[in-house]
Short mmCIF file of C-alpha atoms in Angstrom, two decimals:
data_model
loop_
_atom_site.label_atom_id
_atom_site.label_comp_id
_atom_site.label_asym_id
_atom_site.label_seq_id
_atom_site.Cartn_x
_atom_site.Cartn_y
_atom_site.Cartn_z
CA MET A 1 16.79 21.69 -26.42
CA LYS A 2 17.57 19.28 -23.60
CA ILE A 3 16.19 15.76 -23.92
CA LEU A 4 15.67 13.11 -21.27
CA VAL A 5 15.74 9.49 -22.44
CA THR A 6 14.82 6.89 -19.85
CA GLY A 7 15.68 3.28 -20.63
CA ALA A 8 18.64 4.71 -22.55
CA GLY A 9 20.57 1.45 -22.28
CA GLY A 10 17.88 -0.66 -23.92
CA PHE A 11 17.44 -1.58 -27.56
CA VAL A 12 15.31 1.43 -28.52
CA GLY A 13 17.17 3.76 -26.17
CA LYS A 14 20.59 2.95 -27.64
CA ASN A 15 19.43 3.59 -31.18
CA LEU A 16 17.54 6.76 -30.29
CA CYS A 17 20.42 8.20 -28.25
CA ALA A 18 22.89 7.43 -31.05
CA SER A 19 20.71 9.39 -33.48
CA LEU A 20 20.26 12.25 -31.04
CA ARG A 21 24.02 12.48 -30.52
CA ASN A 22 24.57 12.62 -34.28
CA LEU A 23 22.13 15.53 -34.48
CA ARG A 24 23.68 17.27 -31.47
CA ASP A 25 27.21 16.90 -32.82
CA GLY A 26 26.38 18.03 -36.35
CA LYS A 27 27.09 14.64 -37.91
CA ASP A 28 23.45 14.39 -39.05
CA ARG A 29 22.25 17.52 -40.86
CA THR A 30 18.95 16.15 -42.11
CA ARG A 31 16.87 17.96 -39.47
CA PRO A 32 18.14 21.56 -39.37
CA SER A 33 15.24 22.71 -37.19
CA LEU A 34 16.33 20.43 -34.33
CA LYS A 35 18.85 22.09 -32.03
CA ILE A 36 19.91 19.59 -29.38
CA ASP A 37 22.04 20.95 -26.58
CA GLU A 38 22.10 18.07 -24.12
CA ILE A 39 20.92 14.47 -23.83
CA PHE A 40 20.18 13.10 -20.38
CA GLU A 41 20.58 9.32 -20.58
CA TYR A 42 18.86 7.58 -17.67
CA ASP A 43 18.83 3.84 -17.11
CA ILE A 44 18.60 1.24 -14.37
CA ASP A 45 22.20 1.83 -13.25
CA THR A 46 21.93 5.63 -13.21
CA ASP A 47 22.04 7.40 -9.83
CA PRO A 48 18.32 7.92 -8.99
CA LYS A 49 19.15 11.36 -7.60
CA LEU A 50 19.88 12.54 -11.12
CA LEU A 51 16.26 12.03 -12.15
CA THR A 52 15.21 15.16 -10.27
CA GLU A 53 17.94 17.20 -11.96
CA TYR A 54 17.07 15.88 -15.39
CA CYS A 55 13.34 16.45 -14.90
CA ALA A 56 13.98 20.04 -13.86
CA GLU A 57 15.96 20.86 -17.01
CA CYS A 58 14.57 18.74 -19.85
CA ASP A 59 12.45 20.09 -22.70
CA PHE A 60 11.22 16.69 -23.92
CA VAL A 61 10.99 13.23 -22.35
CA PHE A 62 11.26 9.88 -24.12
CA ASN A 63 10.19 7.33 -21.53
CA LEU A 64 11.46 4.03 -22.91
CA ALA A 65 12.03 2.40 -19.52
CA GLY A 66 10.17 -0.82 -18.85
CA VAL A 67 10.34 -4.49 -17.97
CA ASN A 68 9.81 -7.24 -20.55
CA ARG A 69 10.94 -10.41 -18.79
CA PRO A 70 10.90 -10.02 -15.01
CA GLN A 71 11.66 -12.69 -12.47
CA ASN A 72 8.10 -12.43 -11.15
CA THR A 73 4.88 -10.88 -12.47
CA ASP A 74 4.84 -8.14 -9.81
CA GLU A 75 7.88 -6.63 -11.50
CA PHE A 76 5.82 -5.93 -14.63
CA MET A 77 3.69 -3.41 -12.75
CA LYS A 78 6.65 -2.04 -10.83
CA GLY A 79 8.76 -1.54 -13.94
CA ASN A 80 6.14 -0.45 -16.46
CA PHE A 81 3.73 1.45 -14.22
CA GLY A 82 5.80 2.25 -11.14
CA PHE A 83 8.65 4.01 -12.91
CA ALA A 84 6.25 5.99 -15.12
CA SER A 85 4.52 7.17 -11.95
CA THR A 86 7.84 8.20 -10.41
CA LEU A 87 8.88 10.04 -13.56
CA LEU A 88 5.62 11.97 -13.88
CA ASP A 89 5.57 12.85 -10.18
CA THR A 90 9.11 14.18 -10.48
CA LEU A 91 8.22 16.29 -13.51
CA LYS A 92 5.20 17.64 -11.68
CA ALA A 93 7.26 18.45 -8.59
CA GLN A 94 9.66 20.44 -10.76
CA GLY A 95 6.81 22.29 -12.44
CA ASN A 96 7.92 20.96 -15.81
CA THR A 97 5.10 20.43 -18.31
CA CYS A 98 7.29 19.55 -21.30
CA PRO A 99 6.03 16.92 -23.79
CA VAL A 100 6.27 13.30 -22.62
CA MET A 101 6.46 10.31 -24.93
CA ILE A 102 5.85 6.87 -23.41
CA SER A 103 6.53 3.49 -25.00
CA SER A 104 3.71 1.02 -24.55
CA SER A 105 3.02 -2.23 -26.35
CA ILE A 106 0.47 -3.58 -28.78
CA GLN A 107 -0.25 -6.12 -26.05
CA ALA A 108 -2.05 -3.35 -24.16
CA THR A 109 -4.58 -3.44 -26.99
CA CYS A 110 -5.36 -7.06 -26.19
CA ILE A 111 -6.68 -6.56 -22.65
CA GLY A 112 -9.99 -8.40 -22.50
CA ARG A 113 -8.99 -10.73 -25.32
CA TYR A 114 -6.50 -12.65 -23.19
CA ASP A 115 -4.96 -12.14 -19.80
CA GLY A 116 -1.40 -10.90 -19.63
CA ASP A 117 0.47 -9.20 -16.82
CA TYR A 118 2.73 -7.43 -19.29
CA GLY A 119 -0.17 -5.99 -21.28
CA ARG A 120 -2.02 -4.94 -18.13
CA SER A 121 1.05 -3.15 -16.78
CA LYS A 122 1.49 -1.29 -20.08
CA LYS A 123 -2.21 -0.37 -20.15
CA ALA A 124 -1.94 1.00 -16.62
CA GLY A 125 1.04 3.09 -17.66
CA GLU A 126 -0.92 4.48 -20.62
CA GLU A 127 -3.85 5.52 -18.44
CA LEU A 128 -1.49 7.15 -15.97
CA VAL A 129 0.15 9.24 -18.70
CA PHE A 130 -3.16 10.29 -20.25
CA GLN A 131 -4.40 11.35 -16.81
CA TYR A 132 -1.18 13.29 -16.24
CA GLY A 133 -1.68 15.13 -19.54
CA ARG A 134 -5.25 16.08 -18.68
CA LYS A 135 -4.29 17.37 -15.23
CA THR A 136 -1.17 19.30 -16.17
CA GLY A 137 -1.89 20.32 -19.75
CA ALA A 138 1.36 18.66 -20.87
CA LYS A 139 1.46 17.11 -24.31
CA VAL A 140 1.60 13.32 -23.99
CA LEU A 141 2.41 10.87 -26.78
CA VAL A 142 1.57 7.22 -26.19
CA TYR A 143 3.02 4.67 -28.63
CA ARG A 144 1.98 1.02 -28.70
CA PHE A 145 4.96 -0.71 -30.27
CA PRO A 146 4.48 -3.91 -32.28
CA ASN A 147 7.37 -6.39 -32.56
CA LEU A 148 10.62 -4.47 -33.03
CA PHE A 149 13.76 -5.50 -34.89
CA GLY A 150 17.08 -4.00 -35.92
CA LYS A 151 20.71 -3.70 -34.87
CA TRP A 152 21.58 -4.03 -31.18
CA CYS A 153 18.38 -5.92 -30.30
CA ARG A 154 19.08 -8.55 -27.67
CA PRO A 155 18.66 -12.13 -28.97
CA ASN A 156 17.02 -14.92 -27.00
CA TYR A 157 15.11 -12.32 -24.99
CA ASN A 158 11.87 -10.98 -26.39
CA SER A 159 12.43 -10.66 -30.16
CA ALA A 160 12.00 -13.62 -32.50
CA VAL A 161 13.75 -11.73 -35.32
CA ALA A 162 16.80 -10.95 -33.17
CA THR A 163 16.99 -14.57 -32.06
CA PHE A 164 16.69 -15.91 -35.61
CA CYS A 165 19.30 -13.45 -36.91
CA ASN A 166 21.75 -14.22 -34.14
CA ASN A 167 21.35 -17.99 -34.25
CA ILE A 168 21.46 -18.34 -38.03
CA ALA A 169 24.46 -15.99 -38.29
CA ASN A 170 26.28 -18.03 -35.64
CA ASP A 171 25.23 -21.50 -36.89
CA LEU A 172 22.98 -22.11 -33.89
CA PRO A 173 19.64 -23.97 -34.09
CA ILE A 174 16.28 -22.21 -34.31
CA THR A 175 12.78 -23.48 -33.64
CA VAL A 176 9.76 -22.55 -35.76
CA ASN A 177 6.60 -24.31 -34.64
CA ASP A 178 4.30 -22.70 -37.21
CA ARG A 179 5.74 -21.06 -40.34
CA SER A 180 2.40 -19.42 -41.13
CA VAL A 181 2.31 -17.25 -37.98
CA GLU A 182 2.31 -13.60 -39.07
CA LEU A 183 4.04 -10.83 -37.16
CA GLU A 184 3.66 -7.07 -37.44
CA LEU A 185 7.22 -5.78 -37.37
CA LEU A 186 8.60 -2.28 -36.87
CA TYR A 187 12.20 -1.59 -37.92
CA ILE A 188 14.28 0.38 -35.45
CA ASP A 189 15.29 3.07 -37.97
CA ASP A 190 11.63 3.66 -38.86
CA LEU A 191 10.83 3.93 -35.16
CA VAL A 192 13.67 6.39 -34.52
CA THR A 193 12.49 8.45 -37.50
CA GLU A 194 9.06 8.65 -35.88
CA MET A 195 10.61 9.61 -32.52
CA LEU A 196 12.48 12.46 -34.18
CA ASP A 197 9.28 13.48 -36.00
CA ALA A 198 7.60 13.62 -32.59
CA LEU A 199 10.43 15.78 -31.28
CA GLU A 200 9.65 18.22 -34.10
CA GLY A 201 5.92 18.09 -33.31
CA LYS A 202 5.12 16.00 -36.40
CA GLU A 203 4.08 12.75 -34.73
CA HIS A 204 1.60 10.41 -36.41
CA HIS A 205 -1.63 9.69 -34.56
CA CYS A 206 -3.78 6.58 -34.70
CA THR A 207 -6.72 4.63 -33.34
CA PHE A 208 -7.17 0.86 -33.03
CA ASP A 209 -9.66 -1.37 -34.82
CA GLY A 210 -9.35 -4.37 -32.59
CA ILE A 211 -5.60 -4.90 -32.56
CA LYS A 212 -5.10 -3.27 -35.98
CA THR A 213 -3.50 0.17 -36.01
CA VAL A 214 -5.42 2.76 -38.05
CA LEU A 215 -3.44 5.90 -38.84
CA GLY A 216 -5.31 9.20 -38.63
CA ASP A 217 -6.80 11.13 -35.75
CA GLY A 218 -6.67 9.52 -32.33
CA GLU A 219 -5.21 9.84 -28.88
CA TYR A 220 -2.50 7.24 -29.55
CA CYS A 221 0.56 7.58 -31.78
CA ALA A 222 2.23 5.14 -34.14
CA ALA A 223 5.10 4.84 -36.60
CA PRO A 224 3.53 4.86 -40.08
CA ILE A 225 5.69 2.08 -41.60
CA THR A 226 5.41 -1.51 -40.39
CA HIS A 227 5.71 -4.87 -42.14
CA ARG A 228 3.50 -7.95 -41.85
CA VAL A 229 5.59 -11.05 -42.45
CA THR A 230 5.26 -14.74 -41.58
CA LEU A 231 7.85 -16.62 -39.56
CA GLY A 232 8.49 -18.83 -42.57
CA GLU A 233 9.25 -15.83 -44.79
CA ILE A 234 11.66 -14.43 -42.21
CA VAL A 235 13.57 -17.69 -41.83
CA ASP A 236 13.76 -18.30 -45.59
CA LEU A 237 15.20 -14.83 -46.16
CA LEU A 238 17.77 -15.27 -43.41
CA TYR A 239 19.03 -18.56 -44.81
CA CYS A 240 19.25 -16.89 -48.22
CA PHE A 241 21.37 -14.12 -46.68
CA LYS A 242 23.56 -16.70 -44.99
CA ASP A 243 24.18 -18.47 -48.30
CA GLN A 244 25.35 -15.28 -50.02
CA SER A 245 28.97 -15.85 -49.07
CA ARG A 246 28.80 -19.22 -50.84
CA THR A 247 26.60 -18.43 -53.87
CA LEU A 248 27.57 -14.74 -54.22
CA ILE A 249 23.90 -14.17 -55.10
CA MET A 250 22.41 -11.03 -53.60
CA PRO A 251 18.63 -11.45 -53.30
CA GLU A 252 16.29 -8.74 -54.48
CA ILE A 253 16.15 -6.06 -51.76
CA PRO A 254 14.01 -3.13 -53.00
CA GLU A 255 14.22 0.26 -51.32
CA ASN A 256 12.34 0.38 -47.99
CA SER A 257 11.46 -3.31 -48.22
CA PHE A 258 11.37 -5.66 -45.27
CA ALA A 259 14.12 -7.72 -46.92
CA LYS A 260 16.47 -4.74 -47.01
CA LYS A 261 15.91 -3.98 -43.32
CA LEU A 262 16.20 -7.63 -42.33
CA TYR A 263 19.50 -8.02 -44.21
CA SER A 264 20.98 -5.04 -42.34
CA THR A 265 19.76 -6.55 -39.08
CA TYR A 266 21.20 -9.97 -39.91
CA LEU A 267 24.62 -8.51 -40.73
CA SER A 268 24.79 -6.84 -37.32
CA TYR A 269 24.90 -10.31 -35.70
CA LEU A 270 27.71 -11.78 -37.79
CA PRO A 271 30.65 -13.09 -35.76
CA LYS A 272 34.10 -11.75 -36.64
CA GLU A 273 35.11 -14.88 -38.54
CA LYS A 274 32.20 -14.37 -40.98
CA VAL A 275 32.59 -10.65 -41.59
CA SER A 276 35.01 -11.44 -44.43
CA PHE A 277 35.00 -14.45 -46.72
CA PRO A 278 37.29 -15.65 -49.54
CA LEU A 279 36.46 -15.31 -53.22
CA LYS A 280 37.55 -17.77 -55.89
CA MET A 281 40.30 -16.24 -58.01
CA ASN A 282 40.66 -17.90 -61.42
CA CYS A 283 44.37 -17.39 -62.07
CA ASP A 284 46.66 -18.13 -65.00
CA ASP A 285 49.82 -16.64 -66.50
CA ARG A 286 47.77 -13.72 -67.91
CA GLY A 287 46.42 -12.58 -64.52
CA SER A 288 43.17 -13.40 -62.76
CA PHE A 289 39.38 -13.17 -63.01
CA THR A 290 37.18 -13.14 -59.90
CA GLU A 291 33.40 -13.07 -59.58
CA LEU A 292 32.47 -10.61 -56.83
CA LEU A 293 28.70 -10.46 -56.67
CA LYS A 294 25.70 -11.94 -58.44
CA THR A 295 22.14 -10.64 -58.36
CA GLU A 296 18.84 -12.38 -59.00
CA LYS A 297 17.71 -9.97 -61.73
CA CYS A 298 20.58 -7.58 -62.53
CA GLY A 299 23.52 -9.71 -63.58
CA GLN A 300 26.86 -9.93 -61.83
CA ILE A 301 30.01 -7.96 -60.99
CA SER A 302 33.55 -9.29 -61.43
CA VAL A 303 37.11 -7.98 -61.32
CA ASN A 304 39.69 -8.76 -63.98
CA ILE A 305 43.43 -8.30 -63.42
CA SER A 306 45.65 -8.33 -66.50
CA LYS A 307 49.42 -8.57 -66.21
CA PRO A 308 51.65 -6.13 -68.15
CA GLY A 309 51.39 -6.48 -71.94
CA ILE A 310 48.56 -9.03 -71.76
CA THR A 311 45.49 -9.05 -74.01
CA LYS A 312 42.28 -10.60 -72.70
CA GLY A 313 38.84 -11.15 -74.21
CA GLN A 314 38.81 -11.77 -77.96
CA HIS A 315 35.20 -12.98 -77.91
CA TRP A 316 31.68 -11.76 -78.56
CA HIS A 317 28.12 -12.29 -77.30
CA ASN A 318 24.70 -12.47 -78.96
CA THR A 319 22.70 -10.95 -76.12
CA LYS A 320 24.97 -10.52 -73.12
CA TRP A 321 26.46 -7.07 -72.66
CA GLU A 322 28.91 -5.66 -70.17
CA PHE A 323 30.47 -2.54 -68.70
CA PHE A 324 34.26 -2.47 -68.48
CA ILE A 325 35.51 -0.01 -65.87
CA VAL A 326 39.27 0.31 -65.50
CA VAL A 327 40.13 1.40 -61.96
CA SER A 328 43.91 0.99 -62.01
CA GLY A 329 46.50 0.97 -64.77
CA LYS A 330 46.36 2.00 -68.43
CA GLY A 331 44.76 -0.04 -71.18
CA LEU A 332 43.13 -0.19 -74.59
CA ILE A 333 39.66 -1.61 -75.21
CA GLN A 334 38.93 -2.67 -78.79
CA GLN A 335 35.59 -3.67 -80.32
CA ARG A 336 34.68 -4.81 -83.84
CA LYS A 337 31.23 -5.59 -85.18
CA ILE A 338 31.06 -9.17 -86.43
CA GLY A 339 31.30 -9.24 -90.25
CA THR A 340 33.00 -5.84 -90.53
CA ASP A 341 36.55 -4.53 -90.41
CA GLU A 342 36.12 -1.26 -88.49
CA VAL A 343 37.67 -1.37 -85.00
CA LEU A 344 36.49 0.93 -82.20
CA ASN A 345 39.37 1.91 -79.90
CA PHE A 346 38.97 3.24 -76.35
CA GLU A 347 42.01 4.22 -74.31
CA VAL A 348 41.21 3.76 -70.62
CA SER A 349 42.98 4.56 -67.38
CA GLY A 350 42.49 4.41 -63.65
CA ASP A 351 43.40 8.10 -63.63
CA LYS A 352 40.13 8.89 -65.45
CA ILE A 353 37.55 6.27 -64.56
CA GLU A 354 34.84 5.71 -67.14
CA ALA A 355 32.47 2.92 -68.17
CA VAL A 356 32.72 1.40 -71.64
CA HIS A 357 29.87 -0.70 -73.09
CA MET A 358 30.76 -4.08 -74.54
CA LEU A 359 28.21 -4.20 -77.35
CA PRO A 360 26.26 -7.35 -78.31
CA GLY A 361 27.46 -8.65 -81.66
CA TYR A 362 30.87 -6.99 -81.29
CA THR A 363 33.99 -9.02 -80.55
CA HIS A 364 36.05 -7.22 -77.94
CA ASN A 365 39.28 -7.31 -75.97
CA ILE A 366 41.21 -5.35 -73.38
CA ILE A 367 44.97 -4.81 -73.60
CA ASN A 368 47.26 -3.82 -70.75
CA LEU A 369 49.47 -1.10 -72.27
CA SER A 370 51.89 -1.01 -69.33
CA ASP A 371 55.20 -2.85 -69.23
CA THR A 372 55.28 -2.86 -65.42
CA ASP A 373 51.84 -2.39 -63.84
CA ASP A 374 48.76 -4.61 -63.61
CA LEU A 375 45.54 -3.45 -65.28
CA VAL A 376 42.55 -3.77 -62.96
CA THR A 377 39.07 -3.75 -64.52
CA VAL A 378 35.70 -3.99 -62.79
CA ILE A 379 33.21 -5.73 -65.06
CA TRP A 380 29.44 -5.69 -64.81
CA ALA A 381 27.51 -8.17 -66.96
CA ASN A 382 23.75 -7.93 -67.47
CA GLU A 383 23.26 -11.62 -66.63
CA GLN A 384 24.88 -14.24 -64.45
CA PHE A 385 27.33 -16.52 -66.22
CA ASP A 386 25.58 -19.74 -67.23
CA VAL A 387 28.03 -22.52 -68.01
CA SER A 388 25.32 -24.43 -69.92
CA CYS A 389 24.67 -21.41 -72.16
CA PRO A 390 27.67 -19.07 -71.93
CA ASP A 391 26.80 -16.94 -75.01
CA THR A 392 30.53 -16.41 -75.53
CA PHE A 393 32.28 -17.05 -78.88
CA PHE A 394 36.01 -16.72 -79.62
CA GLU A 395 37.07 -14.30 -82.35
CA VAL A 396 40.06 -11.95 -82.38
CA VAL A 397 39.35 -8.28 -82.85
CA GLU A 398 42.14 -7.73 -85.37
#
């Protein structure tokens, strides 16, 4: 299959083409039915003569070309309607009736509700494509995109999320006039998933109830997963992400949640000097202990380094429990139930990584058995350390 992507240098185009290349090159094996032989990437700086060649050979067209912020309003119609017309005429001239996907905008739904040159130009492009499909019999897929966000989106252009992510990551000011304004947001990976579904003939169709997208039968298409979030919620999450390097607290980010997708987006805007950050190492003559990560509901992760021959621990907890995971070196973990004499011994080594429970009500320690090498242990505790209520009581194991 040969695929033509117009607007390949734009936000959506870059992400789509990257995914198509992964499929073509065998790096992505999640869609075995898709056999991609060639990707024709066409953008504003591409030699216009190549359009004829690409239109003659392609088996599917993703038309992502368009104008969002022109220097004058006439460029809306030229960029969003004019290029679509040129593309369809070229396909027709080559006798190519392959499927054509066109990117429109939810603003095309608003014609009649408020005037907008951008929305009118997108609506005109939609009507042109539908007419082309009726005349030629070609399959046409018209998508009205809501607000998009994700990696590689240009900040300070036409995406509030990209601007907020970029400015907060780079310590630049942002302006929020009304925190209660709600946006419908579509994550770039969810959009690309839908584009690949369309390539396999599994696109999702929809109609519109006012400006609300209703999945089901209909002449339009839509990505099935979007998120409705207020500007205030977006900004609060971003500042929480920014603080993570200071607090070490990772906010709750459930699978497929908006927070998870926003965090990935935010990270893509970090400047080099913020990609890494120092952690506080608590050092003494026995070694060191460093908190790595804290979570809102699932405790924290730390790393403990014990010097040769050193014993650490010798304490117990009422409710707190931990996993000790030795990743380097050789050691002995001992545990004894309070009020008893029996000692549980666990020999551990970085050569055979395993997790050992530190049981509530058992005093425990960890001993570095080496005379030369450090013992490195990753520790997960089921709660964050609370200095006002540490739940930690000294008592030697034996």
